[in-house]
XYZ file of C-alpha atoms in Angstrom:
621
model
C -78.718 84.469 -131.779
C -75.271 83.863 -130.134
C -73.910 80.433 -130.612
C -74.668 77.648 -128.380
C -72.280 75.899 -126.143
C -71.984 72.441 -126.625
C -69.693 70.921 -124.284
C -70.978 69.724 -120.968
C -68.961 70.979 -117.870
C -67.299 67.785 -116.336
C -67.536 67.072 -112.858
C -64.307 68.555 -111.091
C -62.579 69.119 -107.770
C -64.367 72.062 -106.014
C -62.875 75.226 -106.680
C -63.915 76.594 -102.659
C -64.399 73.595 -100.876
C -64.960 75.311 -97.902
C -67.202 77.807 -99.107
C -69.206 74.957 -100.811
C -69.510 72.990 -97.385
C -70.831 76.158 -95.509
C -73.435 76.627 -98.230
C -74.515 72.940 -97.701
C -74.616 73.151 -93.771
C -76.667 76.262 -94.342
C -79.298 74.329 -96.461
C -79.421 71.874 -93.564
C -79.459 74.179 -90.560
C -83.100 73.480 -90.680
C -82.293 70.135 -89.471
C -80.046 71.063 -86.630
C -81.525 68.582 -84.060
C -81.767 65.908 -86.046
C -78.134 66.080 -87.213
C -77.244 66.154 -83.025
C -79.151 62.831 -82.833
C -77.264 61.700 -86.360
C -74.081 62.283 -84.561
C -75.047 60.687 -81.166
C -76.430 57.772 -83.233
C -72.860 57.382 -85.132
C -70.993 57.940 -81.652
C -73.258 55.226 -80.011
C -73.173 52.719 -82.558
C -69.007 52.842 -83.098
C -68.803 52.461 -79.516
C -71.293 49.863 -79.331
C -69.255 47.868 -81.939
C -66.053 48.596 -80.154
C -67.040 47.425 -76.462
C -68.395 44.467 -77.950
C -65.340 43.465 -79.509
C -63.454 44.267 -76.307
C -65.401 41.752 -74.308
C -64.019 38.813 -76.288
C -61.208 39.312 -73.809
C -62.877 38.460 -70.717
C -65.100 35.501 -72.615
C -62.090 33.759 -73.832
C -60.031 34.437 -70.406
C -63.217 32.814 -68.700
C -63.254 30.071 -71.260
C -59.446 29.032 -70.418
C -59.600 29.760 -66.803
C -62.836 29.422 -65.268
C -65.276 26.540 -66.101
C -68.346 28.801 -63.994
C -70.889 28.906 -66.957
C -72.317 32.223 -65.303
C -69.137 33.565 -65.619
C -69.009 32.914 -69.209
C -72.526 33.977 -70.002
C -72.379 37.227 -68.285
C -69.945 38.936 -71.124
C -71.467 37.255 -73.628
C -74.657 38.528 -72.765
C -72.997 41.979 -72.517
C -71.582 41.600 -76.011
C -75.166 40.882 -77.262
C -76.526 43.632 -75.858
C -73.805 45.910 -77.097
C -74.363 44.760 -80.646
C -78.088 45.164 -80.683
C -77.649 48.787 -79.174
C -75.366 49.363 -82.223
C -77.702 47.990 -84.974
C -80.511 49.882 -83.105
C -77.983 53.271 -83.513
C -77.290 52.251 -87.101
C -80.580 51.891 -87.909
C -81.702 55.385 -86.254
C -79.084 57.149 -87.686
C -79.489 55.897 -91.016
C -83.364 56.940 -90.986
C -82.259 60.371 -89.680
C -79.907 61.134 -92.313
C -82.138 59.891 -94.966
C -84.836 62.753 -93.601
C -82.200 64.997 -93.682
C -80.686 64.503 -97.146
C -84.057 64.340 -98.969
C -85.312 67.707 -96.946
C -82.112 69.274 -97.849
C -82.149 68.234 -101.456
C -85.691 69.104 -101.738
C -84.661 72.838 -100.892
C -81.900 72.901 -103.061
C -83.825 71.821 -106.065
C -86.728 73.922 -105.422
C -84.130 76.944 -105.194
C -82.596 75.837 -108.340
C -85.668 75.534 -110.287
C -87.198 78.750 -109.428
C -83.775 80.567 -109.886
C -83.684 79.035 -113.279
C -87.194 79.944 -114.234
C -85.982 83.864 -113.279
C -82.950 83.491 -115.584
C -82.766 85.911 -118.811
C -83.075 84.449 -121.970
C -79.515 85.092 -122.823
C -78.657 82.098 -120.545
C -80.566 79.325 -122.028
C -79.003 80.893 -125.423
C -75.600 80.154 -124.369
C -75.902 76.947 -122.443
C -77.013 73.861 -123.725
C -80.590 71.994 -122.300
C -78.316 68.847 -121.536
C -75.990 71.225 -119.561
C -78.698 72.643 -117.722
C -80.598 69.133 -116.750
C -77.287 67.814 -115.582
C -77.592 70.298 -112.357
C -81.081 68.519 -111.714
C -79.903 64.717 -112.654
C -76.237 64.090 -112.244
C -75.335 66.855 -109.876
C -78.327 66.266 -107.307
C -77.746 62.583 -107.466
C -73.858 62.909 -106.476
C -74.836 65.104 -103.773
C -77.745 63.160 -102.485
C -75.040 60.143 -102.294
C -72.884 62.209 -100.266
C -75.239 63.403 -97.923
C -77.122 60.160 -97.493
C -73.974 57.609 -97.322
C -71.047 59.551 -97.707
C -70.609 62.010 -94.883
C -72.491 59.420 -92.255
C -69.593 56.899 -93.361
C -67.041 59.028 -93.116
C -67.770 60.067 -89.673
C -68.462 56.448 -88.708
C -65.094 55.224 -90.264
C -63.077 58.198 -88.507
C -64.719 57.609 -84.933
C -64.190 54.029 -85.261
C -60.595 54.391 -86.317
C -59.975 56.794 -83.109
C -62.008 54.322 -80.796
C -60.166 51.440 -82.086
C -56.879 52.800 -81.860
C -57.200 53.936 -78.225
C -58.723 50.429 -77.329
C -55.876 48.537 -78.832
C -53.370 51.156 -77.250
C -54.964 50.277 -73.816
C -54.893 46.402 -74.557
C -51.293 46.064 -75.887
C -48.860 49.310 -76.675
C -46.139 46.961 -78.245
C -48.750 45.662 -80.525
C -50.125 49.324 -81.428
C -46.802 49.961 -82.380
C -46.952 47.496 -85.313
C -50.243 48.591 -86.260
C -49.123 52.554 -86.486
C -46.167 51.162 -89.058
C -48.654 49.154 -90.970
C -50.880 52.204 -91.097
C -48.140 54.380 -92.892
C -47.568 51.490 -95.523
C -51.449 51.911 -95.946
C -51.520 55.485 -96.624
C -49.218 55.205 -98.967
C -50.875 52.902 -101.094
C -53.915 54.830 -100.754
C -52.249 58.301 -101.847
C -50.628 56.367 -104.818
C -53.525 54.659 -106.186
C -55.971 57.251 -105.260
C -54.021 60.117 -107.141
C -54.262 57.711 -110.278
C -57.702 57.133 -109.642
C -58.882 60.722 -109.229
C -57.140 61.701 -112.687
C -59.161 58.718 -114.198
C -62.717 59.558 -112.699
C -62.289 63.400 -113.989
C -61.588 61.736 -117.574
C -64.802 59.563 -116.913
C -66.954 62.254 -116.052
C -65.973 64.352 -118.824
C -66.475 61.912 -121.519
C -69.942 60.686 -119.782
C -70.741 64.464 -120.017
C -69.880 64.591 -124.083
C -71.655 60.927 -124.555
C -74.887 62.110 -122.811
C -74.923 65.820 -124.881
C -74.185 63.431 -128.226
C -76.900 61.237 -127.007
C -79.518 64.169 -126.456
C -78.428 65.956 -129.810
C -79.072 62.721 -131.810
C -81.917 62.117 -129.994
C -83.694 65.764 -130.681
C -82.742 65.421 -134.455
C -83.587 61.582 -135.006
C -85.834 62.886 -138.083
C -82.977 64.795 -139.824
C -80.389 61.692 -139.031
C -82.816 59.511 -141.070
C -83.675 62.018 -143.792
C -80.315 62.263 -144.606
C -79.568 58.566 -143.963
C -76.779 59.414 -141.639
C -77.499 56.120 -138.943
C -74.097 54.714 -139.748
C -72.077 57.878 -139.416
C -73.967 58.592 -135.889
C -73.297 55.243 -134.625
C -69.777 55.260 -135.660
C -69.436 58.479 -133.769
C -71.373 57.153 -130.880
C -69.196 53.889 -130.752
C -65.892 56.179 -130.696
C -67.220 58.283 -128.002
C -68.638 55.079 -125.829
C -65.066 53.507 -126.419
C -63.411 56.625 -124.845
C -66.017 56.596 -122.008
C -65.365 52.899 -121.411
C -61.408 53.399 -121.390
C -61.859 56.016 -118.840
C -64.187 54.126 -116.876
C -62.124 50.835 -117.133
C -58.870 52.784 -115.929
C -61.106 54.701 -113.317
C -62.547 51.390 -112.090
C -59.440 49.423 -112.384
C -57.947 51.762 -109.804
C -60.931 52.041 -107.326
C -61.425 47.862 -107.605
C -57.818 47.272 -106.651
C -57.458 49.161 -103.623
C -59.988 46.946 -101.907
C -57.791 43.707 -102.406
C -54.577 45.536 -102.035
C -55.802 46.852 -98.522
C -57.430 43.371 -97.938
C -54.072 41.811 -98.430
C -52.193 44.031 -96.289
C -54.977 43.734 -93.481
C -54.082 40.321 -93.774
C -50.215 40.590 -93.565
C -50.855 42.892 -90.539
C -53.289 40.100 -88.799
C -50.610 37.608 -89.428
C -47.775 39.753 -88.047
C -49.589 40.887 -85.080
C -50.772 37.359 -84.473
C -47.080 36.079 -84.463
C -46.008 38.711 -82.169
C -48.863 38.256 -80.086
C -48.089 34.174 -79.815
C -44.613 35.292 -78.659
C -46.011 37.605 -76.082
C -48.284 34.955 -74.809
C -45.396 32.351 -74.519
C -43.479 34.807 -72.507
C -46.593 35.310 -70.666
C -46.343 39.322 -71.104
C -50.179 38.968 -72.662
C -53.144 36.835 -72.026
C -54.865 35.023 -74.844
C -58.275 37.450 -74.189
C -56.234 40.023 -74.876
C -54.703 38.895 -78.092
C -58.156 37.849 -79.559
C -59.836 41.368 -78.871
C -56.796 43.008 -80.373
C -56.637 40.894 -83.234
C -60.419 41.607 -83.770
C -59.607 45.377 -83.471
C -56.696 44.563 -86.277
C -59.393 43.551 -88.749
C -61.624 46.193 -87.983
C -59.040 48.728 -87.669
C -58.010 48.451 -91.661
C -61.484 48.454 -93.105
C -62.778 52.031 -91.985
C -59.636 53.523 -93.747
C -60.255 51.908 -97.086
C -63.827 53.310 -96.592
C -62.488 56.676 -96.138
C -60.282 56.420 -98.807
C -63.399 55.422 -101.100
C -65.474 57.982 -99.867
C -62.946 60.789 -100.454
C -63.296 60.999 -104.162
C -66.967 60.596 -104.256
C -67.261 63.423 -101.622
C -65.015 65.647 -103.899
C -67.128 64.859 -106.915
C -70.152 65.624 -105.135
C -68.841 68.823 -103.621
C -68.015 70.040 -107.285
C -71.338 68.959 -108.471
C -72.689 71.066 -105.435
C -70.348 73.923 -106.581
C -72.168 73.834 -110.292
C -75.513 73.960 -108.498
C -74.841 76.848 -106.400
C -73.330 78.500 -109.520
C -76.547 78.347 -111.317
C -78.795 79.404 -108.184
C -76.351 82.306 -107.826
C -76.536 83.260 -111.555
C -77.372 86.926 -111.582
C -81.528 86.765 -112.418
C -83.384 88.896 -115.030
C -82.681 92.531 -113.999
C -86.029 94.492 -113.622
C -85.946 97.841 -112.544
C -89.239 99.139 -114.066
C -91.840 100.715 -112.058
C -94.739 101.269 -114.405
C -97.391 98.417 -114.075
C -100.201 97.417 -115.948
C -103.770 97.853 -114.309
C -107.294 97.130 -115.232
C -109.244 100.488 -115.948
C -112.527 102.171 -116.628
C -112.996 105.219 -118.784
C -115.937 107.532 -117.263
C -116.121 111.089 -119.139
C -112.987 110.783 -120.722
C -111.047 110.026 -117.342
C -109.069 106.884 -116.651
C -109.700 105.326 -113.104
C -108.110 102.267 -111.978
C -110.654 99.223 -111.667
C -110.438 96.266 -109.596
C -112.236 93.926 -112.303
C -111.378 93.150 -115.994
C -113.452 95.660 -117.922
C -111.598 94.988 -121.355
C -109.653 98.372 -120.860
C -106.008 98.425 -119.657
C -103.822 101.177 -118.329
C -100.493 101.816 -117.398
C -99.931 102.965 -113.884
C -97.211 105.314 -114.120
C -95.744 106.613 -110.673
C -95.052 110.392 -110.311
C -93.445 112.466 -107.666
C -96.527 112.975 -105.541
C -98.628 109.940 -106.583
C -99.321 108.348 -110.065
C -100.920 108.873 -113.421
C -102.799 106.497 -115.590
C -101.801 106.122 -119.527
C -104.322 104.255 -121.512
C -102.719 100.932 -123.288
C -103.250 101.413 -127.145
C -100.294 99.719 -128.556
C -98.632 102.617 -130.136
C -94.695 101.120 -130.314
C -91.937 103.204 -131.724
C -88.190 102.362 -132.033
C -85.787 105.503 -132.271
C -82.532 105.197 -133.441
C -82.283 101.577 -132.187
C -78.444 99.657 -131.944
C -78.294 96.393 -130.867
C -75.844 93.350 -130.686
C -76.079 90.046 -128.770
C -72.353 90.964 -128.417
C -69.760 93.691 -128.974
C -68.576 91.889 -131.847
C -71.348 91.465 -133.778
C -73.972 94.242 -134.433
C -77.405 92.741 -135.345
C -79.408 96.242 -135.584
C -78.068 99.368 -136.840
C -79.914 102.585 -135.902
C -83.281 101.272 -136.877
C -86.398 103.616 -136.518
C -89.963 102.631 -136.918
C -93.203 103.078 -135.461
C -96.380 100.827 -135.372
C -99.687 103.032 -134.492
C -102.489 101.371 -132.323
C -104.138 98.656 -134.552
C -101.753 98.747 -137.396
C -100.386 95.867 -138.924
C -96.692 95.915 -139.396
C -94.573 93.476 -141.489
C -91.025 92.363 -141.118
C -89.361 90.503 -144.197
C -85.446 90.021 -145.233
C -82.927 87.564 -145.166
C -82.079 84.917 -142.371
C -80.199 86.969 -139.705
C -81.146 90.350 -140.937
C -82.696 91.489 -137.426
C -86.297 90.585 -137.895
C -87.042 88.345 -135.038
C -84.309 90.628 -133.118
C -86.833 93.335 -132.993
C -89.405 91.105 -131.245
C -87.021 89.946 -128.782
C -86.024 93.671 -127.938
C -89.755 94.388 -127.539
C -90.161 91.837 -125.057
C -87.229 92.641 -123.256
C -85.445 89.331 -123.497
C -82.464 91.649 -124.119
C -81.732 95.312 -123.666
C -80.646 97.683 -126.399
C -77.446 99.225 -126.556
C -78.300 102.649 -127.872
C -81.540 104.518 -128.898
C -85.204 104.293 -127.266
C -87.919 101.811 -127.918
C -91.555 103.678 -126.727
C -94.531 101.743 -125.503
C -97.611 104.423 -125.344
C -95.356 107.126 -125.000
C -93.295 105.195 -121.968
C -89.627 103.925 -122.094
C -90.076 100.287 -122.093
C -87.246 99.967 -119.716
C -89.303 101.824 -117.284
C -92.250 99.443 -117.323
C -92.138 96.316 -115.509
C -91.202 93.207 -117.446
C -94.260 90.955 -116.328
C -96.398 93.857 -116.946
C -94.891 94.441 -120.408
C -95.189 91.004 -121.443
C -98.556 90.639 -120.039
C -99.939 93.289 -122.618
C -98.216 91.314 -125.675
C -99.053 87.863 -126.950
C -96.628 85.825 -129.173
C -96.812 82.783 -131.495
C -93.535 81.527 -132.409
C -92.408 79.399 -135.312
C -91.509 76.435 -132.994
C -94.403 75.762 -131.141
C -94.073 74.419 -127.767
C -96.995 72.321 -126.301
C -97.146 71.196 -122.471
C -98.098 67.841 -121.135
C -101.873 68.378 -120.728
C -105.114 68.564 -122.601
C -105.890 70.500 -125.405
C -107.998 73.042 -123.522
C -105.029 73.118 -121.046
C -102.776 74.272 -123.102
C -105.020 77.154 -124.932
C -105.805 78.050 -121.371
C -102.018 78.842 -120.919
C -102.319 82.112 -122.594
C -105.082 83.263 -119.661
C -105.114 80.699 -116.768
C -108.628 81.974 -115.459
C -110.616 81.490 -119.277
C -113.840 80.022 -118.779
C -114.233 76.795 -121.090
C -116.533 79.056 -123.605
C -113.516 81.185 -123.948
C -111.296 78.723 -124.864
C -113.529 77.110 -127.690
C -114.175 80.735 -128.865
C -110.423 81.358 -129.217
C -110.062 77.982 -130.960
C -112.822 79.161 -133.445
C -111.286 82.125 -134.237
C -108.275 80.392 -134.828
C -110.125 78.017 -136.926
C -108.769 74.892 -134.706
C -112.305 73.851 -133.191
C -113.166 71.593 -136.137
C -109.705 69.364 -135.695
C -110.216 69.836 -131.664
C -113.794 67.890 -132.221
C -112.522 65.310 -134.213
C -109.980 64.185 -131.701
C -110.552 61.081 -129.358
C -111.549 63.133 -126.297
C -111.984 66.928 -128.005
C -110.552 69.629 -125.786
C -109.856 66.946 -123.492
C -107.623 64.963 -125.643
C -104.123 64.554 -123.914
C -101.231 65.631 -125.571
C -97.844 64.356 -124.581
C -94.209 64.769 -126.121
C -94.744 68.165 -127.162
C -97.982 67.204 -128.729
C -96.244 64.687 -131.134
C -99.964 62.904 -131.606
C -100.802 66.259 -133.934
C -99.793 67.293 -136.950
C -97.269 70.457 -137.058
C -100.231 72.428 -138.470
C -102.384 71.527 -135.724
C -100.009 72.398 -133.178
C -99.483 75.626 -135.157
C -103.159 76.439 -134.753
C -103.377 75.169 -130.953
C -100.596 78.136 -130.452
C -102.178 80.681 -132.141
C -105.654 79.829 -130.012
C -103.457 80.215 -127.189
C -102.687 83.883 -128.191
C -106.153 84.478 -129.181
C -107.606 83.493 -125.709
C -104.943 86.059 -124.264
C -106.676 88.850 -126.047
C -103.642 91.139 -125.959
C -103.749 94.691 -127.265
C -99.980 93.750 -129.193
C -100.113 90.599 -131.038
C -96.476 89.170 -132.725
C -96.542 86.474 -135.021
C -92.913 85.365 -135.659
C -93.593 82.775 -138.857
C -96.645 81.712 -137.149
C -98.060 80.342 -140.105
C -94.656 78.682 -141.540
C -95.892 75.242 -140.559
C -99.474 75.310 -141.849
C -100.003 74.298 -145.674
C -101.283 77.179 -147.914
C -105.133 75.395 -147.611
C -105.239 75.745 -144.027
C -103.640 79.246 -144.180
C -106.894 80.243 -146.125
C -108.981 78.563 -143.892
C -107.607 80.707 -140.745
C -106.955 83.855 -142.438
C -110.543 85.128 -141.751
C -110.020 84.266 -138.385
C -106.421 85.811 -137.861
C -107.920 89.034 -139.626
C -110.405 88.883 -136.910
C -107.900 88.237 -134.308
C -105.795 91.086 -135.237
C -108.587 93.676 -135.708
C -108.075 96.487 -133.451
C -104.674 95.646 -132.283
C -100.884 96.369 -132.969
C -99.503 93.466 -135.056
C -95.910 92.828 -135.748
C -95.808 89.910 -138.314
C -92.167 88.336 -139.373
C -93.106 85.515 -142.476
C -91.164 84.318 -145.244
C -94.382 84.015 -147.145
C -95.360 87.357 -148.824
C -98.699 86.588 -149.327
C -99.479 86.789 -145.758
C -98.103 90.166 -145.392
C -99.758 92.079 -148.388
C -102.091 93.487 -146.619
C -100.088 94.997 -143.832
C -100.311 98.721 -143.530
C -96.401 99.033 -143.521
C -93.835 96.576 -144.911
C -90.340 96.681 -143.364
C -87.605 95.195 -145.673
C -84.409 94.530 -143.502
C -80.973 93.685 -144.692
C -77.903 93.442 -142.558
C -79.685 95.016 -139.694
C -80.904 98.113 -141.447
C -84.080 98.840 -142.847
C -83.485 99.452 -146.767
C -87.097 99.814 -147.737
C -90.749 100.489 -146.121
C -94.190 101.064 -147.230
C -97.076 99.204 -148.079
C -97.479 96.195 -150.403
C -98.374 98.675 -153.402
C -95.651 101.013 -152.507
C -93.295 98.681 -152.630
C -93.626 97.383 -155.801
C -93.635 100.408 -157.641
C -90.434 101.074 -155.923
C -89.157 97.990 -157.903
C -86.192 96.741 -155.134
C -85.569 94.054 -153.039
C -89.507 93.512 -152.117
C -90.688 93.686 -155.946
C -87.650 91.066 -156.800
C -88.763 88.901 -153.729
C -92.342 89.154 -154.577
C -91.840 88.589 -158.263
C -89.616 85.612 -157.539
C -86.753 87.342 -159.115
C -84.772 86.859 -155.831
C -85.225 84.251 -153.291
C -85.377 84.730 -149.088
C -82.258 82.420 -147.596
C-alpha cells in the first residue's frame, strides 16, 4: 500500500481569501433575511450606544447652567432608553447570528461527511485519520468562532469607529485632529505586533498539529509501546513536542496579550492629551464642559474597537484557512463510477431469466444494450487477463497476472508480504483501477459494472476486523440491513459464533463499544465472518480471515466455513497453509507475479516454493 502521510497540515493564511469568503456566503444564503436583521441589529446597537454617549453633553451642561430637575431628567431618560435599545439590539443580533452560524455549520458538516464517504480508498491510504478528523474538529471550531463572534464583532467595531469618528468631528474638529494623529500611532503598533503575532500563531498551529498527531498515534499503538517498554522514550518525545508547542504558544500569546495593555496605555495617553487640550479650549470659551465630557467618552470608545478589530483579524484569517481546508476536502474528486451495469433480483422460468421485484435467491446483471437490456445470471466467474497494476508509477505491484476462478471454486493466494495478494482483492472490489489488462465478472468487464452493484455481489472478511458501536445483532446485520433475527442467528451459527454470543451478558443484544474491545480478537473475527454469512454473497473474499483465531477455534469453524463457501466463488489469502489445503487452486505469488499454481498435491509434487513453505524449509515473511 502507498505510504501514509504523517504530518498534519497547519492552519495558515488562506490561499484565496475572496473565493473562500464567497463560498461561505453561499452556504449562508439560506439565511439572507436573518443576515439583514443581524446587520440592522448591529447598526442599531452601535448607533444607540453612540447616541447615548452624546447625551452626556446636554446632561452636564444642564447640571452646570440649569437647576431645573426636569431639564436634567429628560436627557437622562433618553440616555436610559438608548442604552436599553442598544442592549436589545445586541441580544437580538447575537441570537440571530447564533442560528445562522449553527445552521451554516450543519450544512457544511453534512457536505463534508457525505463527500468523505464517497472518496476513493486511495484518499484514505494517503491521509492520516487525524488529518481527516481535524476538518471536523479544529477547522470547524475556528469557523464556528468566526461566524458566531468574529464577523459580528468586526462589523460592530467598524460601524462604531465610523459613527464615533463623525460624532467627534461634529463635536470638535480640533480635538478630532488629535485623535487622527494618535490613530496612526495605534495602527503602526498593531501592524508591528500583529505581524510578529501571525508568525508565532502559525508556528503554534503547526506544533499543535504535530503534537495531536503524535498523541493519536501513540494512543492507537499503546499496546505496542508497553510490549516493548518504550514508555520512557514516548514520554521523552512527547515532552519535546509539548515543549515546542509551549514555546510557540508562549511567543504567540505574548504578542497577543501585550497588544491590549499597549493599546490601553495609548488610549489613556490619548485621553489625557485630549482632556488637557479640551480644558484649554474650555478655559478660552471655545468649547463647553458638556462637549468635552461627551468627546472624552468617545475617545475611550474609539480605541477599543480598533483593538478588537486587530485581535479578530488573525483569528478570522485562521478561520478562513480552516474553511479552505474544509472546502478542499468537499471538492476532492469523488470516486469515479462510469459503470452502467446494475444488479437485480431475477427468476428463471424454463431457462429464461426475468427480472423480479422480490428476492428469489437468484441474481442477474442487467446489461444495457443498444435498444434495451439483457440479463446475465450472476454466477461468480472471475477472470484476470494480463493485469498490470501499481499504486504509483514508480512501483508496479502486479505484473501481467492472469488467473481465473470458475463459479463455486475456491482459489487461494499465498506468498510473502508485499507479493500482491491483497492487491488482487482490492482490484476485484475496484478500490483501485488497473493500469493494463482486463478483469471480467461473468464475462463482463468490471469497469462496466456500477461499483455499488459490484460490491453488493461480494462479501469480504478482513484481517483487521472493525466492529461498530451497537449490539452484536446490529453488527452482524450490517452485512444485510433487512435481515431478520432468525437470519442473523443462523449466520452466527454458520460462523460458529452463536455459542459464545449466548454466553455474553445480553446475548445478541450485548452492546459493543470501542471497536468491540470487550471481546477477544477471535470473537471479533467470528462476528465479522457471521456478518459476511448473513450477506449471502455469490463471491466471498477471506483476507487472512482466520489469522486472529487460534487453531482450536479454527477447527471448530472449519465445518461452518465450508458450508458458507459451498456453491460460492471464494478467494482466500492466508499465511496458514492448513487453511488452503482444500482449495481448488493455489496461486503462489512473488514480487507481483504468479510463480506457481495448482492444487495442494500438485504443488507438493513440484517441490518448489509452496513445497518449501509447507514442509517448513521456507517461512513466509
